Coordinates of C-alpha atoms in Angstrom, one line a residue:
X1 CA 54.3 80.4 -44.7
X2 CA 53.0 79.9 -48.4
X3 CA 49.9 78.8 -49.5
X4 CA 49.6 75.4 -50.8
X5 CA 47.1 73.6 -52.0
X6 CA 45.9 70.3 -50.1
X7 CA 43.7 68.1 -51.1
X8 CA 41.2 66.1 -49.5
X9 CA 39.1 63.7 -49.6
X10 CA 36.6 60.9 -47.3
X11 CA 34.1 58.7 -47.6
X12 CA 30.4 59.5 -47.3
X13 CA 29.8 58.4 -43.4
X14 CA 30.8 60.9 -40.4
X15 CA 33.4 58.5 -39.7
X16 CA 35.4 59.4 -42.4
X17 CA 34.2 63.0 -42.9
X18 CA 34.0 64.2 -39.4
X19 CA 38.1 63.7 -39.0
X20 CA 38.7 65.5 -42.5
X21 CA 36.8 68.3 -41.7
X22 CA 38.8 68.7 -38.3
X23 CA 42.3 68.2 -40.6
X24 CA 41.2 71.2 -43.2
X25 CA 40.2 73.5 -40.8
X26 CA 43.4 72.9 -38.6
X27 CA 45.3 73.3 -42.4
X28 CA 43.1 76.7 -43.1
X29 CA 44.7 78.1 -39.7
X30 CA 48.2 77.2 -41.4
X31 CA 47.5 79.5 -44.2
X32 CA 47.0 76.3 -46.5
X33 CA 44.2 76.2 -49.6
X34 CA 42.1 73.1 -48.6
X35 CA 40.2 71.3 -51.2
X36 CA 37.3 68.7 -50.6
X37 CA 36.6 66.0 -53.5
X38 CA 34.3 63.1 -53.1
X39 CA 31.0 61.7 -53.8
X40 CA 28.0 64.2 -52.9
X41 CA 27.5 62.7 -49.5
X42 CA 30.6 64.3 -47.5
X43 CA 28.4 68.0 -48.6
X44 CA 26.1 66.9 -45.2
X45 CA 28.8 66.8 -43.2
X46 CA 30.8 70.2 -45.0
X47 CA 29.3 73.6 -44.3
X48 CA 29.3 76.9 -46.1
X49 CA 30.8 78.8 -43.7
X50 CA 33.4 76.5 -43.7
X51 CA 34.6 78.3 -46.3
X52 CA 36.4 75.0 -48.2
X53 CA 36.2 74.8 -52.0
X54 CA 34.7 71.1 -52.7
X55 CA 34.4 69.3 -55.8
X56 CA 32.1 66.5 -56.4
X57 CA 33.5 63.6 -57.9
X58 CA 32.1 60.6 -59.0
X59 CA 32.1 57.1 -58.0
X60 CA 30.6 54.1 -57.2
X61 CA 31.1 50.5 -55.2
X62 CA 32.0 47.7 -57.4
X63 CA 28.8 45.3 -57.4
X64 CA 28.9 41.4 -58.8
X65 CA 25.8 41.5 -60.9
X66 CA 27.4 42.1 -64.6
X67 CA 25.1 45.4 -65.7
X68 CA 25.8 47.2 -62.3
X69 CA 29.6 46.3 -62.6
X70 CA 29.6 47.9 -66.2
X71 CA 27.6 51.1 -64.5
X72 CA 29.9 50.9 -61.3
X73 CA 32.9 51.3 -63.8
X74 CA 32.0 54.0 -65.9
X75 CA 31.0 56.0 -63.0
X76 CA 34.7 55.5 -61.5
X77 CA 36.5 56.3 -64.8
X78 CA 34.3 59.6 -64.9
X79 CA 35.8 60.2 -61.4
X80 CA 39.2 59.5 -62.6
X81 CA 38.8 61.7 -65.0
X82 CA 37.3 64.5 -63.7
X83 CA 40.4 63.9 -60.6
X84 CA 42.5 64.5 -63.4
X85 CA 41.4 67.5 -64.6
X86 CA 41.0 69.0 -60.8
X87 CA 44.9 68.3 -60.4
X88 CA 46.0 69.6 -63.5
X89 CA 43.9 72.5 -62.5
X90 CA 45.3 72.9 -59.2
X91 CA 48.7 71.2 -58.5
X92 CA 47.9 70.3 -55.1
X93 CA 51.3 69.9 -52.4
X94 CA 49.4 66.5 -51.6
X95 CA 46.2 64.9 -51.1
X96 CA 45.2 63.5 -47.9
X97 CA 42.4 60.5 -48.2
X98 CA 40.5 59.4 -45.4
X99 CA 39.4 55.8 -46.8
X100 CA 35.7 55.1 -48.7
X101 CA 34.9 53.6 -52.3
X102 CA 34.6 57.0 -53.0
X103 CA 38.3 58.2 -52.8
X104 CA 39.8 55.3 -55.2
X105 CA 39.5 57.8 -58.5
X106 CA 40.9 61.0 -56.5
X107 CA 43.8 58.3 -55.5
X108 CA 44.2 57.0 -58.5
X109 CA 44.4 60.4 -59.9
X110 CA 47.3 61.4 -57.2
X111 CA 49.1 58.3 -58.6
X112 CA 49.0 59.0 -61.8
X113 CA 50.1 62.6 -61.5
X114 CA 52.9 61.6 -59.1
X115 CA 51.2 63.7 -56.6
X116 CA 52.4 62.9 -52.3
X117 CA 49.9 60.6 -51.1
X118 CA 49.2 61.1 -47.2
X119 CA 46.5 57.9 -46.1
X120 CA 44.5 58.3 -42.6
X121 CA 43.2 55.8 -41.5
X122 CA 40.3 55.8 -38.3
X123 CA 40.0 51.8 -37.2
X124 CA 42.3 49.3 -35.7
X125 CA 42.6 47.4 -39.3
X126 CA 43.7 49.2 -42.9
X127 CA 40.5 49.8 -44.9
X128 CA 40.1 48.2 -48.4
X129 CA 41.3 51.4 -50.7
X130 CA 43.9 52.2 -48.5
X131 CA 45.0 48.8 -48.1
X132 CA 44.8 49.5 -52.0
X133 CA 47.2 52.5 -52.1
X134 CA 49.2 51.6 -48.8
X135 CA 52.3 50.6 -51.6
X136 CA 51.7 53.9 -53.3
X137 CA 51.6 56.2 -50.3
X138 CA 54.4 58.3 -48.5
X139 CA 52.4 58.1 -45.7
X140 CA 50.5 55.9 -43.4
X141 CA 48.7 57.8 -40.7
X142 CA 47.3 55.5 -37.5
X143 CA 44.7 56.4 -34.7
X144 CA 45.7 53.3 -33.1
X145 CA 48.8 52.7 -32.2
X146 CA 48.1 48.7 -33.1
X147 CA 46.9 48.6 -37.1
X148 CA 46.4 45.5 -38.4
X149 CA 46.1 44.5 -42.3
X150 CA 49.5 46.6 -43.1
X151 CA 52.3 44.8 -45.2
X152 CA 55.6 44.7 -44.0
X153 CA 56.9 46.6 -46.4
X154 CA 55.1 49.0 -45.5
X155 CA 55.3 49.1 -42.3
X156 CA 58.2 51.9 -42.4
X157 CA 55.6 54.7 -43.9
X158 CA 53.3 54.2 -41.1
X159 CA 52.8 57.4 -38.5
X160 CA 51.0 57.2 -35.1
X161 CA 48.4 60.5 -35.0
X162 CA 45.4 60.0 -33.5
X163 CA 41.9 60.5 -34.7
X164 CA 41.1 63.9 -35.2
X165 CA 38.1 64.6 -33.0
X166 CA 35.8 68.0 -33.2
X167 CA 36.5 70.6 -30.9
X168 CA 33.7 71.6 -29.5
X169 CA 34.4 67.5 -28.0
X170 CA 37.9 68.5 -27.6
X171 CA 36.5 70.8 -24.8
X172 CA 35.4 68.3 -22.7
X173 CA 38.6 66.6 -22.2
X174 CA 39.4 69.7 -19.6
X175 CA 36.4 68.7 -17.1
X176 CA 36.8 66.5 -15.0
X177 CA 34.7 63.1 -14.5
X178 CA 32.3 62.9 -11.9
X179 CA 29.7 60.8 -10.4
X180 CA 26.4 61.9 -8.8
X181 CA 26.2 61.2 -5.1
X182 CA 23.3 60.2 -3.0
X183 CA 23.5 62.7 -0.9
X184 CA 23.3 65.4 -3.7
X185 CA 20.2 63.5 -4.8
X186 CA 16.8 65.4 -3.9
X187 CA 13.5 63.7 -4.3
X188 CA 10.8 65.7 -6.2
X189 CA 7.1 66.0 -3.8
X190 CA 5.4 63.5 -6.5
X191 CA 6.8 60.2 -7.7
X192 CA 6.3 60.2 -11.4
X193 CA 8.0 59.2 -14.4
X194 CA 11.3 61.2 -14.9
X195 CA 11.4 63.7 -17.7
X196 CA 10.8 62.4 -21.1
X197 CA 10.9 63.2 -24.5
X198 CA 10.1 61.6 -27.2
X199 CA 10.1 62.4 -30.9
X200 CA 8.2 59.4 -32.7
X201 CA 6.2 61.4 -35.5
X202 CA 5.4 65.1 -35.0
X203 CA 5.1 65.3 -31.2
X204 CA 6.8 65.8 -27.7
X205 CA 5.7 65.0 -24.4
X206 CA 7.1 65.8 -21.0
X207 CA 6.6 64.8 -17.4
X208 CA 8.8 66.2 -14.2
X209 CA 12.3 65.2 -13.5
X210 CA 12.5 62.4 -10.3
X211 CA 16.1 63.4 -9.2
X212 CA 17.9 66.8 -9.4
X213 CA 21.1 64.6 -10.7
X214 CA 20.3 61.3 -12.1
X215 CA 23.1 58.8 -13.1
X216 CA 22.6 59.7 -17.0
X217 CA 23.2 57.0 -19.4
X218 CA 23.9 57.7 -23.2
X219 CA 23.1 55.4 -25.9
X220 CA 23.8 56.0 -29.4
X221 CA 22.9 54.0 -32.1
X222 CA 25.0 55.3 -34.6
X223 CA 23.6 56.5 -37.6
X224 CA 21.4 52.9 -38.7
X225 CA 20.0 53.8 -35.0
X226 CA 20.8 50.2 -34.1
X227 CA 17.3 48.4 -33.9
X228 CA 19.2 45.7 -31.5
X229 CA 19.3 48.6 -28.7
X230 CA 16.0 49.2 -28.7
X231 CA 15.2 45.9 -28.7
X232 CA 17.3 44.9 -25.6
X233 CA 17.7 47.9 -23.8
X234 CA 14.8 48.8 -22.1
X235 CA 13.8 45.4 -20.7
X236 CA 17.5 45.2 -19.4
X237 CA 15.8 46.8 -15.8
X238 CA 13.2 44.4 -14.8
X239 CA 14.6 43.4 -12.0
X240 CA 15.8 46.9 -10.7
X241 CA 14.9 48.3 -7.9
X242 CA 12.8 51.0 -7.4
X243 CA 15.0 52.9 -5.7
X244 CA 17.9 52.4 -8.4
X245 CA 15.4 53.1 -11.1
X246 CA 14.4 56.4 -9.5
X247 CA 18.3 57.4 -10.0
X248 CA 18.6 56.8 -13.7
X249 CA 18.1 59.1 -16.6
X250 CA 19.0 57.0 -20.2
X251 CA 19.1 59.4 -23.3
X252 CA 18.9 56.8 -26.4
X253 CA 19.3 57.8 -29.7
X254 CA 17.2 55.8 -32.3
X255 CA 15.3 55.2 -35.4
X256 CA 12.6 57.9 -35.7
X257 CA 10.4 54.6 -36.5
X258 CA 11.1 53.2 -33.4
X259 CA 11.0 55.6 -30.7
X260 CA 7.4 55.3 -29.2
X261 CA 7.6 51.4 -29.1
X262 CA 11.0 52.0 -27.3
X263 CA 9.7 54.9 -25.0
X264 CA 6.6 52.9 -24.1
X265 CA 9.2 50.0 -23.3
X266 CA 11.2 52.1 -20.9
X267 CA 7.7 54.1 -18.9
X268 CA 6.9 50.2 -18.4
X269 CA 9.7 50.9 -16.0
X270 CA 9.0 54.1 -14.2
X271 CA 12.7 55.0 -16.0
X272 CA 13.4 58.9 -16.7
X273 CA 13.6 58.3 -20.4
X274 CA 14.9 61.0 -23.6
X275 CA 14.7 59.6 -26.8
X276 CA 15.5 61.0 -30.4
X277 CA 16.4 60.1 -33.5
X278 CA 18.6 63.2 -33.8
X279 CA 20.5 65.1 -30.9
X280 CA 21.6 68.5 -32.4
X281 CA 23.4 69.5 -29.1
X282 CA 25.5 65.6 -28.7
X283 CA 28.4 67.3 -27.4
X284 CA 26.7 68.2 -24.2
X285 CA 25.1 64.8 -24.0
X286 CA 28.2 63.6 -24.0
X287 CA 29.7 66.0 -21.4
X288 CA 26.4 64.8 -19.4
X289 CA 26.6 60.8 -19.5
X290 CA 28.0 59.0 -16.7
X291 CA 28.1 55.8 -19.2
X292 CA 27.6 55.5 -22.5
X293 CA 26.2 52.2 -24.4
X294 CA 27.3 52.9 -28.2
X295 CA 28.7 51.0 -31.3
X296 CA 32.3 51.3 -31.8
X297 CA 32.8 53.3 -34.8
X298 CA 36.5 54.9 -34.1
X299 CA 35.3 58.7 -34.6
X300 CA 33.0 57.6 -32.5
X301 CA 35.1 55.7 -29.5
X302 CA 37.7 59.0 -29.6
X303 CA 35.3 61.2 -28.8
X304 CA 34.4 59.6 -25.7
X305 CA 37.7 58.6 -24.9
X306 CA 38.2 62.5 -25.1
X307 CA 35.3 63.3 -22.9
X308 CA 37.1 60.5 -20.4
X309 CA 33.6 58.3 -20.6
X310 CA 33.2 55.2 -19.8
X311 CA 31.8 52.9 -22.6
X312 CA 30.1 49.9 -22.8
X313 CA 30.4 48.8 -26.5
X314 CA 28.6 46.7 -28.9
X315 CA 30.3 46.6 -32.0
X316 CA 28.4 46.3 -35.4
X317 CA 28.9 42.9 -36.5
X318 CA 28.4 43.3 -40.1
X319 CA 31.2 45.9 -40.4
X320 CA 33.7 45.4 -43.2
X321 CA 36.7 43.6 -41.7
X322 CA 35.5 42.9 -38.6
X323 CA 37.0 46.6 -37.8
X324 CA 34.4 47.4 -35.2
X325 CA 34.7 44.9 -32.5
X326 CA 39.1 45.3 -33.5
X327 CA 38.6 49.0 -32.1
X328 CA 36.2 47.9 -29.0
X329 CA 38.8 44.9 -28.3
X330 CA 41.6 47.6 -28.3
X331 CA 39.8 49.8 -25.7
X332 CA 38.7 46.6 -23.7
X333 CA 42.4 45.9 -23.7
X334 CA 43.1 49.5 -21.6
X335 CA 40.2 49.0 -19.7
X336 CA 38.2 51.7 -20.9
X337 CA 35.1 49.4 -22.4
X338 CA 33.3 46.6 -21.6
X339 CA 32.3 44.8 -25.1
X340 CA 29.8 43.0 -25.5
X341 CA 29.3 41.1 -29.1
X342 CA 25.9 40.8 -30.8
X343 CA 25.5 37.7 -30.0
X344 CA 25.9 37.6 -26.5
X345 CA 24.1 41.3 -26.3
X346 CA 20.8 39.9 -24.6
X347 CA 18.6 41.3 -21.7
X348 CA 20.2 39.0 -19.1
X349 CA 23.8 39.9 -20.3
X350 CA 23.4 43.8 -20.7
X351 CA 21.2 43.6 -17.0
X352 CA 24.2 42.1 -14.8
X353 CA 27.0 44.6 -16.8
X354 CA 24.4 47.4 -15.9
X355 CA 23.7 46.7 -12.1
X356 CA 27.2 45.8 -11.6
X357 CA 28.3 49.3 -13.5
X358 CA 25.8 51.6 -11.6
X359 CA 26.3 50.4 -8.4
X360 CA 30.8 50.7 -8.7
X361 CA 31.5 54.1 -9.0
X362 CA 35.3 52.9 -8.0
X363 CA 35.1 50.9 -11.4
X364 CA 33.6 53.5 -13.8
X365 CA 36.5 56.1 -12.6
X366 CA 38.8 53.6 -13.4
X367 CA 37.7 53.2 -16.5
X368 CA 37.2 57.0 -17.0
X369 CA 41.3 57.3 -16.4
X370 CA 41.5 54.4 -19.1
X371 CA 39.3 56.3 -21.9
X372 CA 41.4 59.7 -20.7
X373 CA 44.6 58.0 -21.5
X374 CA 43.8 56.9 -24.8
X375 CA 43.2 60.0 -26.8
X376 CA 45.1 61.8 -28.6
X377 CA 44.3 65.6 -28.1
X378 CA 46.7 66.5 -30.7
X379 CA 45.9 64.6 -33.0
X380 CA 44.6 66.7 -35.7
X381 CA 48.0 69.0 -35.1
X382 CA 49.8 65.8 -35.5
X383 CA 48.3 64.8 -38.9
X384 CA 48.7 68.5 -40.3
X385 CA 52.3 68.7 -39.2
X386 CA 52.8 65.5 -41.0
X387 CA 51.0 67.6 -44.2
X388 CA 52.9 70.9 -44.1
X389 CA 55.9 68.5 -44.0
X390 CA 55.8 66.3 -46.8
X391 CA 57.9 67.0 -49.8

């Protein structure tokens, strides 16, 4: 097979980045030259031994005040240009964009040098810059099989892939589900606290595990941390009883800021409690959660759907389109989420989804099947077929 050159480029959150980065190294295995542009926030997501050239372009989001739209617009002409020059340099087969601000001047760019246009997009609604380029592009690739904010006209480009999800996630799609048991359950001689971290400024402290297999409970704030979920979250147990308490180990990821005042929330409990604002090994907190309480980001929602978790979702209200509650409302749909709005996310809500959810193993394998049935474990294959075969 030769070696072409592919382009790509994402906006500067893991949701965008995360699915590139599983796209160019499936494309490196074909024998294909992979490129990175964008801004110089997709480098914390790229690494060296990646091995990817990367170019950093730049760009900017158009603001209302009049001096900052004068600055916005330089900076995205500079990025055109400096696009230009990249694909006169290069000649790239196509370029594959991943939606963000910051791929509007590498699109524009494709455009202007007639290069193929591939567009992926990760939520249940087109994104603004590829709503943008949707009439320019020669393909339209989906991770949900219902996309909303497409023309009609369009509508004949469009190509059902899947997100593309990390492998080392990937890997969990091939264990099975399971539940703790009572039986399996073994007291420990004292009845303290359950083992707990905490990382709230430069310290860690640790006290013995209650249960040799808790019912483990994930929650991720995404990467803002979500100040909601520590708000809510730990009081959602006051009326649990002690025996139910003694069974459950949450693992909340959350604002560096706020993890003693959440930690000191949950020991108000007697709850076995881990909390950072970082997990550097989330792939096997994922493999251990028998629930997880998250946002609804779509890299996000795949992954567990791959890991065949089942979720209880509370999507980020302020997100651009409403896209986040779109994707939860899609998984709700299946039955592989419970969703829970903002709004109605208080202590007494979150409590009765909780109790009823801990106590119905019947109803969190059902909802495992659900997540399993959604993903895609192709789909990064999938979107680089759909590369290697544009002409």
């Amino acid at each position: 097979m030769n070696k072409n050159k592919i382009f790509i480029t994402a906006g500067g959150t893991g949701g965008h980045i995360i699915p590139a980065r599983c796209l160019a190294q499936e494309l490196s295995q074909e024998n294909q030259q992979v490129f990175f542009l964008g801004d110089e926030k997709y480098q914390n997501y790229i690494k060296k031994e990646d091995g990817f050239k990367s170019f950093i372009i730049s760009s900017s989001q158009l603001e209302r005040r009049p001096l900052k739209l004068i600055k916005a617009a330089i900076k995205i002409w500079c990025g055109i240009l400096q696009s230009l020059y990249y694909f006169f340099l290069n000649h790239p087969k196509c370029v594959v964009a991943f939606g963000g601000y910051s791929t509007f001047p590498i699109l524009t760019a494709a455009l202007l040098t007639k290069t193929k246009i591939i567009l992926h997009e990760q939520n249940s609604h087109l994104g603004k810059v590829n709503r943008l380029f949707a009439k320019y592009a020669d393909k339209i690739a989906l991770s949900f099989v219902e996309t909303s904010g497409i023309e009609e006209k369009d509508q004949n480009k469009t190509v059902f892939v899947g997100n593309p999800v990390r492998q080392e996630i990937l890997d969990l799609s091939k264990i099975p589900y399971t539940l703790p048991h009572e039986e399996e359950v073994v007291e420990r001689p004292n009845n303290r606290m359950g083992y707990n971290v905490i990382l709230a400024s430069d310290f860690v402290t640790e006290v013995d595990q209650k249960t040799s297999n808790p019912f483990n409970i994930l929650v991720i704030g995404g990467s803002g941390g979500a100040k909601i979920f520590s708000e809510v979250l730990p009081k959602a147990f006051f009326n649990f009883s002690d025996d139910l308490k003694s069974h459950i180990n949450i693992i909340q990821q959350c604002r560096k800021e706020l993890s003693q005042s959440t930690f000191e929330q949950y020991r108000a409990f007697n709850l076995s409690i881990e909390i950072q604002s970082f997990f550097s090994d989330m792939p096997e907190k994922i493999r251990s959660a028998h629930l997880i309480i998250a946002r609804s980001g779509s890299s996000s929602i795949f992954e567990f759907c791959a890991a065949k978790k089942p979720m209880v979702l509370i999507p980020f209200e302020k997100a651009a389109d409403n896209h986040q509650e779109k994707n939860a409302r899609f998984l709700e749909k299946h039955g592989a989420a419970i969703v829970i709005t903002e709004k109605e996310f208080t202590i007494n809500h979150i409590n009765k989804v909780l109790q009823n959810l801990i106590t119905n193993h019947a109803e969190l394998e059902k909802m495992s099947q659900a997540a399993a049935s959604l993903a895609v474990i192709e789909a990064t294959k999938n979107l680089a077929k759909l590369c290697l075969d544009i002409t």
